[in-house]
mmCIF file of C-alpha atoms in Angstrom:
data_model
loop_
_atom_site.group_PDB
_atom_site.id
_atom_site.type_symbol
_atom_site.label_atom_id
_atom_site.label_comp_id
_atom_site.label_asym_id
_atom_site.label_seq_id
_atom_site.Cartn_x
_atom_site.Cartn_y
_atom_site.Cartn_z
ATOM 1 C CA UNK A 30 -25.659 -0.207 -1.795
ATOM 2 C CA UNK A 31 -24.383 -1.775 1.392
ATOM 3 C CA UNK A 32 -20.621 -2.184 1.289
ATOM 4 C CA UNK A 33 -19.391 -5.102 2.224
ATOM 5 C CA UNK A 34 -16.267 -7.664 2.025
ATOM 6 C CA UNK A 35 -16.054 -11.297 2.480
ATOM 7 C CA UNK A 36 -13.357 -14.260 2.620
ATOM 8 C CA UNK A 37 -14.367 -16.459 0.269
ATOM 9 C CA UNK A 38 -15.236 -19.587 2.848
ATOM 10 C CA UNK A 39 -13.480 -23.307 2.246
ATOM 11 C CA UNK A 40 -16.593 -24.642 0.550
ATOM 12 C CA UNK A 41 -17.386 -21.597 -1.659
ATOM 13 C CA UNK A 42 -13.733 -21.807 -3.082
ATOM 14 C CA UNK A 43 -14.542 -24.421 -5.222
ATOM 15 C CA UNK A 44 -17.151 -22.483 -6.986
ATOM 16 C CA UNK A 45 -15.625 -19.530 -7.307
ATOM 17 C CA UNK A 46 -12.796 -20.715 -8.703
ATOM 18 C CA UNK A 47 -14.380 -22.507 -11.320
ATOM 19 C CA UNK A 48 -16.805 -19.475 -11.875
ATOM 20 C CA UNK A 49 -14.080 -16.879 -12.057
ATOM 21 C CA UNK A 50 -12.801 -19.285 -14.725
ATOM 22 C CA UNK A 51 -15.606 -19.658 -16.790
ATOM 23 C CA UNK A 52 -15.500 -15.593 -16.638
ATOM 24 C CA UNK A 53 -12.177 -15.063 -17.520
ATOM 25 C CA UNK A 54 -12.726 -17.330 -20.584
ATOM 26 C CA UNK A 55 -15.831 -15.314 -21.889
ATOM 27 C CA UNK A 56 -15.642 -12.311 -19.956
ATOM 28 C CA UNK A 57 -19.445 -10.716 -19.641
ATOM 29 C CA UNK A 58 -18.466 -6.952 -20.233
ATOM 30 C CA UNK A 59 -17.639 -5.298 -23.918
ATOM 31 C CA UNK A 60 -14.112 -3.857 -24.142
ATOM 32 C CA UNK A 61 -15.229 -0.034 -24.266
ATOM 33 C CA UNK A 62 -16.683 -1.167 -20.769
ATOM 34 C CA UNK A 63 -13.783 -3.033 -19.318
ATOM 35 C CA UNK A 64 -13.808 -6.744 -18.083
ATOM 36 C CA UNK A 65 -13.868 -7.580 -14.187
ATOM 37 C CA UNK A 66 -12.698 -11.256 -13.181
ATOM 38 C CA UNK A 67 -16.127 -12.104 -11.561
ATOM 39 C CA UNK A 68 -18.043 -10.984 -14.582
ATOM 40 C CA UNK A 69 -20.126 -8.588 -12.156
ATOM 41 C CA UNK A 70 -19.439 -5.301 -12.175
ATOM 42 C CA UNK A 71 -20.183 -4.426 -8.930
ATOM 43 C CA UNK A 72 -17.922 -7.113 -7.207
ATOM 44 C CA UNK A 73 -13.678 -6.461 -7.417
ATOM 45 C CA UNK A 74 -11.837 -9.703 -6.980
ATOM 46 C CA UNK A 75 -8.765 -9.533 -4.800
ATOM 47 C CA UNK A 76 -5.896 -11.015 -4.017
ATOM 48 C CA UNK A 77 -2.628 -10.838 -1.227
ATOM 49 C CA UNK A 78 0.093 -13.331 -1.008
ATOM 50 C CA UNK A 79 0.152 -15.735 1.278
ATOM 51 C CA UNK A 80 3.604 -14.897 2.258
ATOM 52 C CA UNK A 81 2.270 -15.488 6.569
ATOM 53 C CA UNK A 82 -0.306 -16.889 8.354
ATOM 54 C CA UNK A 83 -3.381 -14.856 8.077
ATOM 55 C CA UNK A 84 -2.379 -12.602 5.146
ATOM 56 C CA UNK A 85 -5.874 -12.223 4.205
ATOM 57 C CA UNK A 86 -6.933 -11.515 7.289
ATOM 58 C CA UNK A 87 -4.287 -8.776 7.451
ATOM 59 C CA UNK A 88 -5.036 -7.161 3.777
ATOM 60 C CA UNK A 89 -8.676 -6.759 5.454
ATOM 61 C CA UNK A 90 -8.882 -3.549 5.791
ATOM 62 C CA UNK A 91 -6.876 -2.717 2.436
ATOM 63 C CA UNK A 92 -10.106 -4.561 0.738
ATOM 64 C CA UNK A 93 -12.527 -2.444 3.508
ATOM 65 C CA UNK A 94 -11.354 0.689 1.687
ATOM 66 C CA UNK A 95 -11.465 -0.255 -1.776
ATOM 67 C CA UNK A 96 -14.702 -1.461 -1.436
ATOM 68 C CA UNK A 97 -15.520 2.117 0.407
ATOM 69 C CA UNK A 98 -14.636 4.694 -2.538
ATOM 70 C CA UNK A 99 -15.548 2.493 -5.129
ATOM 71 C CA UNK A 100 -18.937 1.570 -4.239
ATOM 72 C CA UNK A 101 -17.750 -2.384 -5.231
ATOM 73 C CA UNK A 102 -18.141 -5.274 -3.030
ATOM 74 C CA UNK A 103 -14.142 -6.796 -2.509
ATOM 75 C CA UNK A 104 -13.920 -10.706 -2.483
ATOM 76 C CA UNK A 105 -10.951 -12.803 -1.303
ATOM 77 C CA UNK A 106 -9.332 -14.452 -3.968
ATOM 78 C CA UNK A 107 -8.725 -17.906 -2.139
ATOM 79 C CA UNK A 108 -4.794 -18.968 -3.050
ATOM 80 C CA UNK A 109 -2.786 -21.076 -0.989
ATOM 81 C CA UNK A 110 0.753 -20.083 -2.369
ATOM 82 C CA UNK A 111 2.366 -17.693 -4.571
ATOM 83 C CA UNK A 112 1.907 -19.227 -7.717
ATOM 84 C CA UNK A 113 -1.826 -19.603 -7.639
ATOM 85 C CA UNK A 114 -1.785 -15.165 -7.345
ATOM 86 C CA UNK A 115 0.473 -15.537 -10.277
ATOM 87 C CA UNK A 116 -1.823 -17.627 -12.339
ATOM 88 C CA UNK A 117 -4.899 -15.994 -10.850
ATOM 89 C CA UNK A 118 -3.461 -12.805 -12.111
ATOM 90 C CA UNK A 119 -2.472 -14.191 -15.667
ATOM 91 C CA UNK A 120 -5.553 -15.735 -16.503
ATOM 92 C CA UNK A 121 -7.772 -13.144 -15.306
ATOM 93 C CA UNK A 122 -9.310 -14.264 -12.415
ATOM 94 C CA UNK A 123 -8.284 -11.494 -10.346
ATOM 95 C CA UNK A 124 -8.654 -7.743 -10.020
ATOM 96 C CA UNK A 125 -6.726 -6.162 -7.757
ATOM 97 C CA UNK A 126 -3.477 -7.542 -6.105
ATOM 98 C CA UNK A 127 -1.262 -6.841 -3.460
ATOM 99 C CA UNK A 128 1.860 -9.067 -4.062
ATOM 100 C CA UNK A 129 5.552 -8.712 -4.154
ATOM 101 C CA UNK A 130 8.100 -7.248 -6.735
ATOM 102 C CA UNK A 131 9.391 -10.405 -8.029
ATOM 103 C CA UNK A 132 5.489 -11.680 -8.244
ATOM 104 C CA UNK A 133 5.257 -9.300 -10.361
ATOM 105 C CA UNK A 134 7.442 -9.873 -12.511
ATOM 106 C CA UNK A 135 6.511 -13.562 -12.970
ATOM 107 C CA UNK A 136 3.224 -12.322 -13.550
ATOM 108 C CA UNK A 137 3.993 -10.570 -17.020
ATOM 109 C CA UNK A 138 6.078 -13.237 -17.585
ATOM 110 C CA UNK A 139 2.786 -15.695 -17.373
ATOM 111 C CA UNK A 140 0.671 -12.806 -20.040
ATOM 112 C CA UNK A 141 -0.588 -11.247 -17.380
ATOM 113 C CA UNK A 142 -1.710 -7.435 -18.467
ATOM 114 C CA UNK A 143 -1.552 -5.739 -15.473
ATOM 115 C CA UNK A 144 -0.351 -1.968 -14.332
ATOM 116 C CA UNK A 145 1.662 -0.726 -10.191
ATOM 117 C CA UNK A 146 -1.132 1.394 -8.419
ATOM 118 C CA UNK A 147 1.275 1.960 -6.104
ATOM 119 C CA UNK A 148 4.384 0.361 -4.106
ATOM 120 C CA UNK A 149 3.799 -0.488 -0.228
ATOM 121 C CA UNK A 150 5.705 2.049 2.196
ATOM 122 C CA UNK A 151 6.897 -0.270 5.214
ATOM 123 C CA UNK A 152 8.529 2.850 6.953
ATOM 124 C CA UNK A 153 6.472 6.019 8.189
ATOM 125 C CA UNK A 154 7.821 9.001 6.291
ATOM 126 C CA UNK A 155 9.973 6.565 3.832
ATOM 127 C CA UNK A 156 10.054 6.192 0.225
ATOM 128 C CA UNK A 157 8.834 2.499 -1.048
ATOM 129 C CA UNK A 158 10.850 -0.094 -0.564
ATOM 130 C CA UNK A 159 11.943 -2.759 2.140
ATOM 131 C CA UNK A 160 14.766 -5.577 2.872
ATOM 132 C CA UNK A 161 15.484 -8.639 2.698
ATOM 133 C CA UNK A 162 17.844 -9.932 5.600
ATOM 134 C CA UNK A 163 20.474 -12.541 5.559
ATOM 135 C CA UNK A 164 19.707 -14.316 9.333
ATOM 136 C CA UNK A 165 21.402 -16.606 11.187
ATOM 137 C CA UNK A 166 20.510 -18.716 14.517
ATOM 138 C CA UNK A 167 22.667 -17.060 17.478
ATOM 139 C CA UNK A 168 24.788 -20.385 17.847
ATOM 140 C CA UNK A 169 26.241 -20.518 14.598
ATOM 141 C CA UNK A 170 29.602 -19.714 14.096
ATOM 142 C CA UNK A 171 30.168 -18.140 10.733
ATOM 143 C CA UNK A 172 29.671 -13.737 10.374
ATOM 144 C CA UNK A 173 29.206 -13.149 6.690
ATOM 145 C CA UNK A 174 26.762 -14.539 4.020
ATOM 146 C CA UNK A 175 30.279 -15.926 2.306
ATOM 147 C CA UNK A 176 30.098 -18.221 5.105
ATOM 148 C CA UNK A 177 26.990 -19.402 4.065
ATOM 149 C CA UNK A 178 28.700 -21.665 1.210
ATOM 150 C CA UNK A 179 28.530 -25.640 2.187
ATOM 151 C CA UNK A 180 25.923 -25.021 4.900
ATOM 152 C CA UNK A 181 21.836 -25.870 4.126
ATOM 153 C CA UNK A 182 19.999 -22.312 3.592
ATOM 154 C CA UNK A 183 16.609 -21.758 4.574
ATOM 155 C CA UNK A 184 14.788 -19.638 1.728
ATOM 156 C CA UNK A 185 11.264 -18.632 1.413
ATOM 157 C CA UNK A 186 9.364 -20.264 -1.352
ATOM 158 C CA UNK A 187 10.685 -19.798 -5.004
ATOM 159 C CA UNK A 188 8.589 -17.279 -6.313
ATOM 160 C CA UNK A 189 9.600 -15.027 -3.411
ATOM 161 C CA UNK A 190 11.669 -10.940 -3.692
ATOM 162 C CA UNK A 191 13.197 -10.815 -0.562
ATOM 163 C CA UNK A 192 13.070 -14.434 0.346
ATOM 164 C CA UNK A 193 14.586 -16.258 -3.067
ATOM 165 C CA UNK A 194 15.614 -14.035 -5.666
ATOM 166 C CA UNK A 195 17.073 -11.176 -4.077
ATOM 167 C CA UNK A 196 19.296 -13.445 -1.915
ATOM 168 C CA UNK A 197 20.111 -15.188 -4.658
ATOM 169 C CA UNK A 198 21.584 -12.377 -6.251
ATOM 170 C CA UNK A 199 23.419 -11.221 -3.440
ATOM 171 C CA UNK A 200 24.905 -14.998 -3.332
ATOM 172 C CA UNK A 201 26.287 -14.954 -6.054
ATOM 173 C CA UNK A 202 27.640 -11.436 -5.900
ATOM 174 C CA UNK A 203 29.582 -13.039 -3.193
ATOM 175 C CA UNK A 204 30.928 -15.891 -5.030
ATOM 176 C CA UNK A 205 28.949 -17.985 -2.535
ATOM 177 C CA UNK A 206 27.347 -21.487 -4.406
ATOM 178 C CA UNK A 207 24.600 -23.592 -2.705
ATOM 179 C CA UNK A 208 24.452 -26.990 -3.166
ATOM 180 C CA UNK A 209 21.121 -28.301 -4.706
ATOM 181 C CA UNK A 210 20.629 -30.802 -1.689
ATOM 182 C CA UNK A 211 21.263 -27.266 0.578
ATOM 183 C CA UNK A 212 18.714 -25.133 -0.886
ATOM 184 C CA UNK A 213 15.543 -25.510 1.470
ATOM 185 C CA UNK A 214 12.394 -23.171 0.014
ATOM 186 C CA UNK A 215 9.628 -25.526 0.137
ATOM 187 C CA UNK A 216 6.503 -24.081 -2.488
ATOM 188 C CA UNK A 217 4.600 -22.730 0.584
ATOM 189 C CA UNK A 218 7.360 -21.450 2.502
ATOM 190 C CA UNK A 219 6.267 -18.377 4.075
ATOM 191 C CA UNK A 220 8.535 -15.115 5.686
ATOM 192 C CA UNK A 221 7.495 -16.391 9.225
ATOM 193 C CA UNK A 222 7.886 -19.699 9.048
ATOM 194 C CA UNK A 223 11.343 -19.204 7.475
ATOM 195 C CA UNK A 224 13.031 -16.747 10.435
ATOM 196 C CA UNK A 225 10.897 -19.436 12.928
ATOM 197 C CA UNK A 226 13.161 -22.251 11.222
ATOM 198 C CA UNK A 227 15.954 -20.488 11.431
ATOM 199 C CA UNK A 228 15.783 -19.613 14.805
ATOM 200 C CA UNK A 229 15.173 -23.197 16.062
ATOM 201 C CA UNK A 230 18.422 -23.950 14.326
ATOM 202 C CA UNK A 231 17.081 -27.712 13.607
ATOM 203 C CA UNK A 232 16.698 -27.605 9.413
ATOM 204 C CA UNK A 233 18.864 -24.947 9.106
ATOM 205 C CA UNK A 234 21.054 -22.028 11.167
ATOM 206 C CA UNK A 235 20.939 -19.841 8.430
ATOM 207 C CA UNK A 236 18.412 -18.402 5.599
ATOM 208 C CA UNK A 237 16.871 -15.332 4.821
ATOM 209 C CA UNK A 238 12.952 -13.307 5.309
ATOM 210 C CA UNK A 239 11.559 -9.901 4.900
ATOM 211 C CA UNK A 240 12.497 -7.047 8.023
ATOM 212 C CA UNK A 241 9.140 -7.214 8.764
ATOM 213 C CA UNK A 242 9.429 -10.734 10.200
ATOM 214 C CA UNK A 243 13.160 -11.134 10.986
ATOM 215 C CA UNK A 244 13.556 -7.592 12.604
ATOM 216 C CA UNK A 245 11.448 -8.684 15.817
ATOM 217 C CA UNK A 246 13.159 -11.781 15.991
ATOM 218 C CA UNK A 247 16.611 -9.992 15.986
ATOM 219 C CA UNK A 248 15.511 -7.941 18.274
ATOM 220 C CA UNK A 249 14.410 -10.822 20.869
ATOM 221 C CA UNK A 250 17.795 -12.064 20.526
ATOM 222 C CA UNK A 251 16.350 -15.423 18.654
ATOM 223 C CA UNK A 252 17.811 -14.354 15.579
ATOM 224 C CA UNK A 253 20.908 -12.416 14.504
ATOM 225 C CA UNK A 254 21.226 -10.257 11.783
ATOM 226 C CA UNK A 255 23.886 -11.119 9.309
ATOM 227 C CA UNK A 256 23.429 -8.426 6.364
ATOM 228 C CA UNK A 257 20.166 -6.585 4.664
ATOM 229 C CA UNK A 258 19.466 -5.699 1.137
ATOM 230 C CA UNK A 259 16.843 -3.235 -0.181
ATOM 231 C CA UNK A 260 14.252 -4.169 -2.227
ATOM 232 C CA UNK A 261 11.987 -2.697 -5.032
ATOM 233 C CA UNK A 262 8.731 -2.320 -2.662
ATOM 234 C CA UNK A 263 6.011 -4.646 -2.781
ATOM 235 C CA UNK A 264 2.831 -3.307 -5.317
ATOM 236 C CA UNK A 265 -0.794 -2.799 -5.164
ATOM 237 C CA UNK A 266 -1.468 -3.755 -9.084
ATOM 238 C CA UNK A 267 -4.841 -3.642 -11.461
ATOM 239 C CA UNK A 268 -5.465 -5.994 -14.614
ATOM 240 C CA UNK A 269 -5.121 -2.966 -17.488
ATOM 241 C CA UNK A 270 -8.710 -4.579 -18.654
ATOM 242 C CA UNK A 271 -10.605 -2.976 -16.051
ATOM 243 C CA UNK A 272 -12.893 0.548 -17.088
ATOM 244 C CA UNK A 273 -10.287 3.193 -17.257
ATOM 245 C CA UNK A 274 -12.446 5.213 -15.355
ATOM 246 C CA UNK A 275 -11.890 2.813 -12.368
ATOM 247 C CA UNK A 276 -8.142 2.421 -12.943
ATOM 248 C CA UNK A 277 -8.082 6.402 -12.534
ATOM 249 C CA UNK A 278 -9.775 6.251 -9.311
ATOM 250 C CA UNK A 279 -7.773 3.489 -7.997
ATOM 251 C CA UNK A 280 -4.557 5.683 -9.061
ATOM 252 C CA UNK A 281 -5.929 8.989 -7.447
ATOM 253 C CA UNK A 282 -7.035 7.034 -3.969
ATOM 254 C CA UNK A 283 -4.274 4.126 -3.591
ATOM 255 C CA UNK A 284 -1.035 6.288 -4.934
ATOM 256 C CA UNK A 285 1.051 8.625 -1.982
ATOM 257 C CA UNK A 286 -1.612 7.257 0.138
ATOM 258 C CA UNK A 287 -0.921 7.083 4.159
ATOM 259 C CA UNK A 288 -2.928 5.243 7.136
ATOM 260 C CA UNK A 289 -5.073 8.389 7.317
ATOM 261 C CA UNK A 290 -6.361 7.398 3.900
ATOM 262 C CA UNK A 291 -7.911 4.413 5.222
ATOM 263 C CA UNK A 292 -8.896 6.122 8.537
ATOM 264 C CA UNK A 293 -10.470 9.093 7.389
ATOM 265 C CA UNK A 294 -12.643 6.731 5.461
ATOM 266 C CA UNK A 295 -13.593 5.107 8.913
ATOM 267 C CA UNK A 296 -11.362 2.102 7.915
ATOM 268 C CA UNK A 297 -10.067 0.490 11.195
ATOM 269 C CA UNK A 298 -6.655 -0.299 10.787
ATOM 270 C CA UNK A 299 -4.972 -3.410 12.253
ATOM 271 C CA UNK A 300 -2.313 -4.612 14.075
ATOM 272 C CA UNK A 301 -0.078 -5.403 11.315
ATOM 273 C CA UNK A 302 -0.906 -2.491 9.402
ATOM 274 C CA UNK A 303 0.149 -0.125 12.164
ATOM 275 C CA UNK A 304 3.204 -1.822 12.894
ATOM 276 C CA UNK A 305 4.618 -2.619 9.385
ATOM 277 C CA UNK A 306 2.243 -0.239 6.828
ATOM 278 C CA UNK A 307 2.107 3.453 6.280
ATOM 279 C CA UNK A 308 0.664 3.902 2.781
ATOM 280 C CA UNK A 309 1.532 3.133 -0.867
ATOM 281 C CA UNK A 310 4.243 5.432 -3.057
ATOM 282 C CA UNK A 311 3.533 6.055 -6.783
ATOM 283 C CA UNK A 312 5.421 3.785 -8.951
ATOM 284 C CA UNK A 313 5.922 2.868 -12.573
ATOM 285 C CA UNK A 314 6.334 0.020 -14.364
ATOM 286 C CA UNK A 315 10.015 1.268 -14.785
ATOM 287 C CA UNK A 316 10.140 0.525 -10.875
ATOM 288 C CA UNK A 317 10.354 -2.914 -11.491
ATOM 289 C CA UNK A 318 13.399 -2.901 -14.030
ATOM 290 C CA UNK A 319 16.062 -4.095 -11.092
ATOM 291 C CA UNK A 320 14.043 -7.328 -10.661
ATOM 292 C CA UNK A 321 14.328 -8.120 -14.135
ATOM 293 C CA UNK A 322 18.145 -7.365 -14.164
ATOM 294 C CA UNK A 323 18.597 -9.567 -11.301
ATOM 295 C CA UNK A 324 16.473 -12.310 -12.803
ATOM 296 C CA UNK A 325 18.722 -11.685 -15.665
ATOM 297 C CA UNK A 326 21.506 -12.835 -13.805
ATOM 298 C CA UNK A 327 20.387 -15.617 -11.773
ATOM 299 C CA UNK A 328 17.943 -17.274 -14.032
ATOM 300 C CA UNK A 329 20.298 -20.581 -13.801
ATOM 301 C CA UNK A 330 19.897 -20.478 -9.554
ATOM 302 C CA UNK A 331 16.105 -19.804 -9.902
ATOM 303 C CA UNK A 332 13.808 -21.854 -11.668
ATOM 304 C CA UNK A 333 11.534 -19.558 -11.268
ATOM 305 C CA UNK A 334 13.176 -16.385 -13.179
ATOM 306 C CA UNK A 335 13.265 -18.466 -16.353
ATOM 307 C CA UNK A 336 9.663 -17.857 -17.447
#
C-alpha cells in the first residue's frame, strides 16, 4: 500500500466535512473493531491548531510518520481556528490531534472521548512543557505585568494555553484587572500575529505568545521580555474509539519519542521542527489537572473555561 498524506484542498473541504459528519453520526465500524472519523479504516484523520501561518504545513511530517508505521493514509483535517479542532474532536470527526493543553481541556468539556499520546518537548533533552511570555514593545514604559492594568492587552485567541488562559491566571495572581474594551484576542488570533502586533506597538504595546514565537523577536530586539510562565506541554491525543490495537501502537511509537524517531523512519524533518521540536514525553490525563485548576479560577475572565 503506497503511503501517502494529503492537505485536504479548498474545494474538497466542503465534502469532507460534510462526509466526516455523516460518519461520525453512523460510524461504519462495530465497537469490538473501533470507529475511525472517515469511516475507512485505512485513512487516520488529523488535525493541528492553527495557532500560525502554515501550521499544517509544519505538522507535515508529524502526519508523514504516522502514516509510515501504521500503514494508514493521514488526511488534513481542514479548521480555520481553534474551536473548529475542538468541535472536530468532540463530534468525532477527527482522529488524531496535535493541539494545546487548554484545547484539551475544552475538548472534554465539549464530550469529546479522547486519551494524551504524548506531550510535545520544545527543548532538546527537556521534560514536556513550554511558556507563555508576558511581551512588551521596546518603547513602552511600564516593567512588570502589574503595569499592564489600564493599558489594551494583546492576547491570542480565547481558546488559547499560553496565549489566554495562562495569562489570565497570572493576571489575576497579580491583582491586575483588564478592562473589557482592553482585552484584544480576536477568534483567529494566532501566536505570530500576536508578538507581530505587539511589536508594531499600533493596537497594543503589550500582550502575550508562546517562546516559540516571542523568543526570536526578543532576541531581535523588536520585542522585550517582561516575565514567562511554564506551561503543561502541548499533546498529541487519540479519540479512545479507535481499535485498541492502534491506540497501543500509537503509545509505543509517539511516547519518549525524539527527531530520530521520525528520521530513522526516513521522515524529513522541517524547519520548524528542528528549531522548536525534539519529540513527545509520556503523559497522563493527570497531566492536564493544572489547566483545570486554573480554569477553575478564572472561569469569570474567560468565556471560554466555562464549558
Amino acid at each position: 500500500m503506497k503511503l501517502s498524506t494529503r492537505l485536504a484542498s479548498v474545494g474538497a473541504t466542503a465534502v469532507l466535512l460534510a462526509g466526516l459528519a455523516a460518519c461520525s453520526a453512523t460510524p461504519a465500524d462495530t465497537a469490538d473493531e473501533g470507529t475511525f472519523a472517515s469511516g475507512d479504516s485505512n485513512v487516520l484523520v488529523f488535525a493541528t491548531l492553527p495557532d500560525h501561518e502554515g501550521a499544517d504545513q509544519d505538522a507535515q511530517p508529524i502526519a508523514d510518520w504516522i502514516a509510515e508505521f501504521t500503514g494508514k493514509e493521514v488526511e488534513f483535517f481542514p479548521a480555520t481556528d481553534y474551536t473548529a479542532v475542538v468541535q472536530g474532536l468532540a463530534s468525532g470527526q477527527i482522529d488524531i490531534a496535535q493541539i494545546s493543553a487548554f484545547t484539551y481541556y475544552q475538548s472534554q468539556a465539549a464530550g469529546a472521548d479522547i486519551e494524551p499520546i504524548g506531550a510535545q518537548i520544545t527543548k532538546e533533552g527537556a521534560e514536556p512543557g513550554y511558556y507563555s511570555v508576558a511581551i512588551a514593545n521596546p518603547a513602552w514604559d511600564g516593567s512588570t505585568i502589574e503595569d499592564f492594568a489600564d493599558e489594551p492587552v494583546c492576547f491570542v485567541n480565547p481558546t488559547s494555553t499560553s496565549g489566554r488562559a495562562i495569562p489570565a491566571s497570572q493576571l489575576k495572581a497579580a491583582g491586575v484587572t483588564v478592562a473589557e474594551e482592553n482585552v484584544l484576542a480576536p477568534e483567529g488570533g494566532s501566536h505570530d500575529l500576536n508578538a507581530a502586533k505587539v511589536a508594531e506597538g499600533t493596537e497594543c504595546q503589550v500582550g502575550f505568545a508562546q517562546d516559540i514565537d516571542a523568543d526570536p523577536l526578543i532576541d531581535s530586539g523588536a520585542l522585550v521580555e517582561v516575565d514567562r510562565y511554564l506551561v503543561p506541554a502541548a499533546p498529541i491525543v487519540m479519540q479512545a474509539g479507535l481499535p485498541q490495537e492502534l491506540k497501543d501502537l500509537l503509545i509505543a511509537e509517539i511516547a519518549d519519542s525524539t527527531q530520530s524517531s521520525l528520521t530513522d523512519a526516513g521522515i524529513e524533518l522541517n524547519e520548524f521542527l528542528t528549531d522548536g521540536w525534539f519529540g513527545f514525553g509520556r503523559v497522563d490525563d493527570a497531566y492536564y489537572d493544572s489547566i483545570r485548576t486554573v480554569c477553575e479560577e478564572i472561569a469569570d475572565e474567560v468565556e471560554a473555561c466555562q464549558a
